[in-house]
């Protein structure tokens, strides 16, 4: 005689459903983890490529021959750079000699908020390059701080910093021409350049004040730079 299956009670049905759901979550999580581990090298390579592309906009490859991403200095949050969190600076060297440092800075007083910058400064204290990495300035008015949005493609506004050494130029010169300084600006949009000019000068002076830490001859520095 065939044995009749016991009818499913609400408790047994709930337990079976819970087990099925648990197995589904375990299998789905395992698949996600496998996919992540499989794509991780590609993701990391893309991140490195993007970082080097950004660095390349402020520091030409002719200025260094070392592995920038493995020669870094940790910078603690400091008002000198407008940073409210730790950051990383990249030390460049050529033929074994320190040549430049690339670091982040923030202009906190942009027209529409913070303006994030990446700046390269040479061992001689001169600014090599500056790029805006993030901002919320008015499109068509204050966004000319970005080379791709600047109508002057031959010499973008941001290129005015190239080659300047803050320690060799009087502070009053680090202003827009409207304020008696040396920097051009677009009529009706001077708040934005004022903020960037001030931030770049402060960053370059910060590098000068911490010259030994940024341009020490030893490689692979893991020191923390504080104001």
CSV table of C-alpha atoms in Angstrom, one decimal:
chain,number,residue,atom,x,y,z
A,1,UNK,CA,0.0,0.0,0.0
A,2,UNK,CA,1.3,3.4,-1.0
A,3,UNK,CA,2.1,5.8,1.8
A,4,UNK,CA,0.2,9.1,1.4
A,5,UNK,CA,2.3,12.2,1.6
A,6,UNK,CA,1.5,14.4,4.6
A,7,UNK,CA,-0.3,17.6,3.6
A,8,UNK,CA,1.8,20.7,3.9
A,9,UNK,CA,1.0,22.8,6.9
A,10,UNK,CA,1.6,26.5,7.0
A,11,UNK,CA,4.6,26.0,9.2
A,12,UNK,CA,6.2,23.4,6.9
A,13,UNK,CA,5.5,25.6,3.8
A,14,UNK,CA,7.1,28.6,5.4
A,15,UNK,CA,10.1,26.6,6.4
A,16,UNK,CA,10.5,25.2,2.9
A,17,UNK,CA,10.2,28.7,1.4
A,18,UNK,CA,12.8,30.0,3.8
A,19,UNK,CA,15.2,27.2,2.8
A,20,UNK,CA,14.7,27.9,-0.9
A,21,UNK,CA,15.2,31.6,-0.4
A,22,UNK,CA,18.4,31.0,1.7
A,23,UNK,CA,19.8,28.7,-1.0
A,24,UNK,CA,19.0,31.3,-3.7
A,25,UNK,CA,20.7,34.0,-1.7
A,26,UNK,CA,23.8,31.8,-1.2
A,27,UNK,CA,24.1,30.9,-4.8
A,28,UNK,CA,23.4,34.4,-6.0
A,29,UNK,CA,26.0,35.9,-3.6
A,30,UNK,CA,28.6,33.3,-4.7
A,31,UNK,CA,27.9,34.2,-8.4
A,32,UNK,CA,28.3,37.9,-7.7
A,33,UNK,CA,31.5,37.3,-5.7
A,34,UNK,CA,32.9,35.2,-8.6
A,35,UNK,CA,32.0,37.9,-11.1
A,36,UNK,CA,33.6,40.6,-9.0
A,37,UNK,CA,36.8,38.6,-8.5
A,38,UNK,CA,36.9,37.8,-12.2
A,39,UNK,CA,36.4,41.5,-13.3
A,40,UNK,CA,38.6,43.0,-10.5
A,41,UNK,CA,41.8,43.1,-12.5
A,42,UNK,CA,40.0,44.9,-15.3
A,43,UNK,CA,38.4,47.4,-12.9
A,44,UNK,CA,41.8,48.1,-11.2
A,45,UNK,CA,43.5,48.5,-14.6
A,46,UNK,CA,40.9,51.0,-15.7
A,47,UNK,CA,41.2,52.9,-12.5
A,48,UNK,CA,45.0,53.2,-12.9
A,49,UNK,CA,44.6,54.2,-16.5
A,50,UNK,CA,42.1,57.0,-15.5
A,51,UNK,CA,44.4,58.2,-12.7
A,52,UNK,CA,47.4,58.3,-15.0
A,53,UNK,CA,45.4,60.1,-17.7
A,54,UNK,CA,44.5,62.8,-15.2
A,55,UNK,CA,48.0,63.1,-13.9
A,56,UNK,CA,49.3,63.3,-17.5
A,57,UNK,CA,47.2,66.5,-18.0
A,58,UNK,CA,49.3,68.4,-15.4
A,59,UNK,CA,52.6,66.5,-15.6
A,60,UNK,CA,54.0,65.6,-19.1
A,61,UNK,CA,55.7,62.2,-19.3
A,62,UNK,CA,59.0,64.0,-20.1
A,63,UNK,CA,59.2,65.1,-16.5
A,64,UNK,CA,59.6,61.7,-15.0
A,65,UNK,CA,60.6,58.1,-15.5
A,66,UNK,CA,59.5,56.4,-12.3
A,67,UNK,CA,56.3,54.6,-11.3
A,68,UNK,CA,54.2,57.5,-9.8
A,69,UNK,CA,51.5,55.3,-8.4
A,70,UNK,CA,54.1,53.5,-6.2
A,71,UNK,CA,55.9,56.6,-5.0
A,72,UNK,CA,53.5,58.5,-2.9
A,73,UNK,CA,53.2,60.7,0.1
A,74,UNK,CA,50.1,60.8,2.3
A,75,UNK,CA,48.9,64.3,3.1
A,76,UNK,CA,46.7,64.9,6.2
A,77,UNK,CA,43.7,67.2,5.9
A,78,UNK,CA,44.9,70.8,5.9
A,79,UNK,CA,43.4,74.2,5.2
A,80,UNK,CA,46.5,75.0,3.1
A,81,UNK,CA,45.1,72.8,0.4
A,82,UNK,CA,41.5,73.2,1.3
A,83,UNK,CA,41.3,69.5,2.2
A,84,UNK,CA,39.0,68.2,4.9
A,85,UNK,CA,40.2,64.7,4.5
A,86,UNK,CA,43.5,62.9,3.9
A,87,UNK,CA,44.9,62.8,0.4
A,88,UNK,CA,47.7,61.3,-1.7
A,89,UNK,CA,50.5,63.2,-3.5
A,90,UNK,CA,52.5,61.5,-6.3
A,91,UNK,CA,56.3,62.0,-6.4
A,92,UNK,CA,57.9,62.2,-9.8
A,93,UNK,CA,61.6,61.7,-10.4
A,94,UNK,CA,63.8,61.7,-13.5
A,95,UNK,CA,67.1,59.8,-13.7
A,96,UNK,CA,66.9,59.1,-10.0
A,97,UNK,CA,66.4,62.7,-9.0
A,98,UNK,CA,63.1,64.2,-7.6
A,99,UNK,CA,61.5,66.3,-10.3
A,100,UNK,CA,57.9,67.1,-9.3
A,101,UNK,CA,55.0,66.4,-7.1
A,102,UNK,CA,51.3,66.0,-8.1
A,103,UNK,CA,48.7,66.7,-5.5
A,104,UNK,CA,45.1,67.6,-5.0
A,105,UNK,CA,43.7,70.9,-3.7
A,106,UNK,CA,40.3,72.5,-3.2
A,107,UNK,CA,39.2,76.0,-3.7
A,108,UNK,CA,36.3,76.3,-1.2
A,109,UNK,CA,35.0,79.6,-2.3
A,110,UNK,CA,33.9,79.1,-5.9
A,111,UNK,CA,30.8,80.8,-7.1
A,112,UNK,CA,28.7,77.7,-6.8
A,113,UNK,CA,30.7,75.8,-4.3
A,114,UNK,CA,34.0,73.9,-4.0
A,115,UNK,CA,36.3,73.6,-7.0
A,116,UNK,CA,38.6,70.5,-6.9
A,117,UNK,CA,42.0,70.8,-8.5
A,118,UNK,CA,45.0,68.7,-9.5
A,119,UNK,CA,48.3,70.6,-9.5
A,120,UNK,CA,51.8,69.6,-10.5
A,121,UNK,CA,54.7,71.5,-8.9
A,122,UNK,CA,58.3,71.1,-9.9
A,123,UNK,CA,61.3,70.6,-7.5
A,124,UNK,CA,62.2,74.2,-8.4
A,125,UNK,CA,58.9,75.5,-7.0
A,126,UNK,CA,57.4,76.4,-10.3
A,127,UNK,CA,53.9,75.3,-11.2
A,128,UNK,CA,54.0,72.8,-14.1
A,129,UNK,CA,50.3,72.3,-14.7
A,130,UNK,CA,46.8,72.8,-13.2
A,131,UNK,CA,43.5,71.1,-14.0
A,132,UNK,CA,40.0,71.4,-12.5
A,133,UNK,CA,38.7,67.9,-11.7
A,134,UNK,CA,35.3,68.8,-10.3
A,135,UNK,CA,33.2,72.0,-10.0
A,136,UNK,CA,29.6,73.3,-10.2
A,137,UNK,CA,30.3,76.7,-11.7
A,138,UNK,CA,27.8,78.3,-14.1
A,139,UNK,CA,27.9,76.6,-17.5
A,140,UNK,CA,28.9,79.1,-20.2
A,141,UNK,CA,30.1,81.6,-17.7
A,142,UNK,CA,32.4,80.3,-15.0
A,143,UNK,CA,33.2,76.9,-16.5
A,144,UNK,CA,36.0,78.4,-18.7
A,145,UNK,CA,38.4,77.1,-16.0
A,146,UNK,CA,38.1,73.8,-17.8
A,147,UNK,CA,40.3,73.7,-21.0
A,148,UNK,CA,37.7,71.7,-22.9
A,149,UNK,CA,35.1,74.4,-22.3
A,150,UNK,CA,37.4,77.3,-22.7
A,151,UNK,CA,36.9,79.0,-26.1
A,152,UNK,CA,40.6,79.8,-26.3
A,153,UNK,CA,42.0,76.4,-27.3
A,154,UNK,CA,45.5,77.7,-28.1
A,155,UNK,CA,46.1,79.0,-24.6
A,156,UNK,CA,43.3,78.1,-22.2
A,157,UNK,CA,42.8,80.2,-19.1
A,158,UNK,CA,44.1,77.5,-16.7
A,159,UNK,CA,47.4,77.6,-18.6
A,160,UNK,CA,48.3,81.0,-17.1
A,161,UNK,CA,49.7,79.2,-14.1
A,162,UNK,CA,52.3,77.2,-16.1
A,163,UNK,CA,55.8,78.1,-15.2
A,164,UNK,CA,54.9,80.5,-12.4
A,165,UNK,CA,56.7,80.3,-9.0
A,166,UNK,CA,54.7,81.8,-6.2
A,167,UNK,CA,57.7,82.4,-3.9
A,168,UNK,CA,59.2,84.6,-6.7
A,169,UNK,CA,56.1,86.6,-7.4
A,170,UNK,CA,54.6,89.2,-5.0
A,171,UNK,CA,51.3,88.1,-3.5
A,172,UNK,CA,49.4,91.1,-5.0
A,173,UNK,CA,50.2,89.8,-8.5
A,174,UNK,CA,48.2,86.6,-7.7
A,175,UNK,CA,44.9,88.2,-8.5
A,176,UNK,CA,42.8,88.8,-11.6
A,177,UNK,CA,43.6,92.0,-13.5
A,178,UNK,CA,40.4,93.6,-12.3
A,179,UNK,CA,41.8,93.4,-8.8
A,180,UNK,CA,45.3,94.7,-9.8
A,181,UNK,CA,46.9,91.3,-10.5
A,182,UNK,CA,48.3,89.5,-13.5
A,183,UNK,CA,45.6,87.0,-14.4
A,184,UNK,CA,43.0,87.4,-17.1
A,185,UNK,CA,39.4,86.7,-16.4
A,186,UNK,CA,36.1,86.7,-18.2
A,187,UNK,CA,33.9,89.8,-17.6
A,188,UNK,CA,31.1,89.0,-15.2
A,189,UNK,CA,32.7,85.8,-14.0
A,190,UNK,CA,35.6,86.8,-11.7
A,191,UNK,CA,34.5,84.9,-8.5
A,192,UNK,CA,35.5,81.6,-10.1
A,193,UNK,CA,39.0,82.6,-11.2
A,194,UNK,CA,39.7,84.4,-7.9
A,195,UNK,CA,39.0,81.2,-6.0
A,196,UNK,CA,41.2,79.1,-8.3
A,197,UNK,CA,44.1,81.6,-8.3
A,198,UNK,CA,44.1,81.7,-4.5
A,199,UNK,CA,44.0,77.9,-4.2
A,200,UNK,CA,46.8,77.3,-6.7
A,201,UNK,CA,49.1,79.8,-4.9
A,202,UNK,CA,48.4,78.3,-1.5
A,203,UNK,CA,49.0,74.8,-2.9
A,204,UNK,CA,52.4,75.8,-4.4
A,205,UNK,CA,53.4,77.6,-1.2
A,206,UNK,CA,52.4,74.5,0.7
A,207,UNK,CA,54.7,72.4,-1.5
A,208,UNK,CA,57.5,74.9,-0.9
A,209,UNK,CA,57.0,74.8,2.8
A,210,UNK,CA,57.2,70.9,2.8
A,211,UNK,CA,60.0,70.7,0.2
A,212,UNK,CA,62.1,68.2,2.0
A,213,UNK,CA,59.2,65.8,2.5
A,214,UNK,CA,58.0,66.0,-1.1
A,215,UNK,CA,61.4,66.0,-2.8
A,216,UNK,CA,63.5,63.8,-0.5
A,217,UNK,CA,66.0,61.7,-2.4
A,218,UNK,CA,64.8,58.4,-1.0
A,219,UNK,CA,62.1,56.5,-3.0
A,220,UNK,CA,58.7,55.1,-1.9
A,221,UNK,CA,58.1,57.6,0.9
A,222,UNK,CA,55.3,56.5,3.2
A,223,UNK,CA,55.5,59.5,5.5
A,224,UNK,CA,52.5,61.7,6.4
A,225,UNK,CA,52.8,65.4,5.6
A,226,UNK,CA,51.3,67.8,8.0
A,227,UNK,CA,51.0,71.5,8.1
